[in-house]
Amino acid sequence: MNLISINIYIDRIQFEVFSIDNGKRNNVLQNEIKIPISFSMGDKLEYIRKFMSMIINRNKVKKAYLNINDKLEVYTIKIEGIIEEVLSSYGVEICN
């Protein structure tokens, strides 16, 4: 089973897909999404939705961990919401 750890910042999203076998963590994919400054808010959210959908679907992610690093920004709350929507649509369990 693959898991994903997602770190949300105001200008990027860092993520790491990994699996745990016999108590050992095996990294599958580690990267970040730079959020284009020139996009409108709606386009930014659609960009994030499409990118995260692709990552979750291709890597068969079953559980996710979300970390918000810029908590006081309304923008990061919107990003968190769109990511939670994508995770939910793929049946991914969000863990604390």
GROMACS .gro file of C-alpha atoms in nm:
model
   96
    1MET     CA    1   0.000   0.000   0.000
    2ASN     CA    2   0.132   0.343  -0.094
    3LEU     CA    3   0.104   0.650   0.126
    4ILE     CA    4   0.162   1.017   0.047
    5SER     CA    5   0.291   1.296   0.267
    6ILE     CA    6   0.192   1.642   0.144
    7ASN     CA    7   0.342   1.970   0.268
    8ILE     CA    8   0.144   2.278   0.165
    9TYR     CA    9   0.319   2.613   0.133
   10ILE     CA   10   0.189   2.939  -0.013
   11ASP     CA   11   0.396   2.901  -0.333
   12ARG     CA   12   0.448   2.523  -0.366
   13ILE     CA   13   0.336   2.179  -0.263
   14GLN     CA   14   0.597   1.923  -0.163
   15PHE     CA   15   0.498   1.559  -0.169
   16GLU     CA   16   0.650   1.220  -0.107
   17VAL     CA   17   0.494   0.888  -0.205
   18PHE     CA   18   0.620   0.591  -0.006
   19SER     CA   19   0.531   0.243   0.109
   20ILE     CA   20   0.599   0.064   0.435
   21ASP     CA   21   0.702  -0.301   0.412
   22ASN     CA   22   0.793  -0.492   0.730
   23GLY     CA   23   0.839  -0.164   0.916
   24LYS     CA   24   1.078  -0.028   0.653
   25ARG     CA   25   0.994   0.288   0.459
   26ASN     CA   26   1.054   0.266   0.083
   27ASN     CA   27   1.044   0.592  -0.112
   28VAL     CA   28   0.856   0.569  -0.442
   29LEU     CA   29   0.850   0.934  -0.552
   30GLN     CA   30   0.954   1.266  -0.404
   31ASN     CA   31   0.897   1.602  -0.576
   32GLU     CA   32   0.724   1.938  -0.550
   33ILE     CA   33   0.470   2.137  -0.747
   34LYS     CA   34   0.555   2.502  -0.805
   35ILE     CA   35   0.233   2.701  -0.819
   36PRO     CA   36   0.245   2.954  -1.108
   37ILE     CA   37   0.215   3.311  -0.982
   38SER     CA   38   0.054   3.431  -1.305
   39PHE     CA   39  -0.249   3.198  -1.272
   40SER     CA   40  -0.577   3.323  -1.128
   41MET     CA   41  -0.694   3.155  -0.805
   42GLY     CA   42  -0.934   2.928  -0.995
   43ASP     CA   43  -0.663   2.825  -1.242
   44LYS     CA   44  -0.418   2.756  -0.958
   45LEU     CA   45  -0.669   2.528  -0.785
   46GLU     CA   46  -0.748   2.345  -1.111
   47TYR     CA   47  -0.374   2.302  -1.178
   48ILE     CA   48  -0.327   2.152  -0.831
   49ARG     CA   49  -0.635   1.928  -0.871
   50LYS     CA   50  -0.513   1.781  -1.200
   51PHE     CA   51  -0.156   1.730  -1.082
   52MET     CA   52  -0.252   1.566  -0.752
   53SER     CA   53  -0.511   1.346  -0.925
   54MET     CA   54  -0.243   1.219  -1.158
   55ILE     CA   55   0.003   1.146  -0.873
   56ILE     CA   56  -0.258   0.967  -0.658
   57ASN     CA   57  -0.396   0.763  -0.946
   58ARG     CA   58  -0.059   0.655  -1.094
   59ASN     CA   59   0.087   0.556  -0.758
   60LYS     CA   60  -0.226   0.389  -0.617
   61VAL     CA   61  -0.215   0.594  -0.297
   62LYS     CA   62  -0.440   0.468  -0.014
   63LYS     CA   63  -0.347   0.696   0.280
   64ALA     CA   64  -0.238   1.059   0.302
   65TYR     CA   65  -0.078   1.291   0.556
   66LEU     CA   66  -0.133   1.667   0.513
   67ASN     CA   67   0.089   1.934   0.668
   68ILE     CA   68   0.010   2.303   0.628
   69ASN     CA   69   0.314   2.521   0.681
   70ASP     CA   70   0.168   2.868   0.612
   71LYS     CA   71  -0.139   2.828   0.835
   72LEU     CA   72  -0.243   3.192   0.849
   73GLU     CA   73  -0.285   3.229   0.474
   74VAL     CA   74  -0.637   3.200   0.329
   75TYR     CA   75  -0.473   3.078   0.012
   76THR     CA   76  -0.328   2.767   0.181
   77ILE     CA   77  -0.671   2.686   0.324
   78LYS     CA   78  -0.812   2.681  -0.029
   79ILE     CA   79  -0.528   2.454  -0.143
   80GLU     CA   80  -0.590   2.221   0.151
   81GLY     CA   81  -0.958   2.205   0.057
   82ILE     CA   82  -0.890   2.114  -0.306
   83ILE     CA   83  -0.637   1.848  -0.206
   84GLU     CA   84  -0.881   1.698   0.046
   85GLU     CA   85  -1.145   1.692  -0.229
   86VAL     CA   86  -0.911   1.503  -0.464
   87LEU     CA   87  -0.809   1.257  -0.192
   88SER     CA   88  -1.173   1.193  -0.107
   89SER     CA   89  -1.269   1.137  -0.472
   90TYR     CA   90  -1.006   0.860  -0.495
   91GLY     CA   91  -1.105   0.704  -0.161
   92VAL     CA   92  -0.776   0.798   0.006
   93GLU     CA   93  -0.786   0.798   0.387
   94ILE     CA   94  -0.654   1.121   0.542
   95CYS     CA   95  -0.449   1.050   0.854
   96ASN     CA   96  -0.337   1.289   1.129
   0.00000   0.00000   0.00000
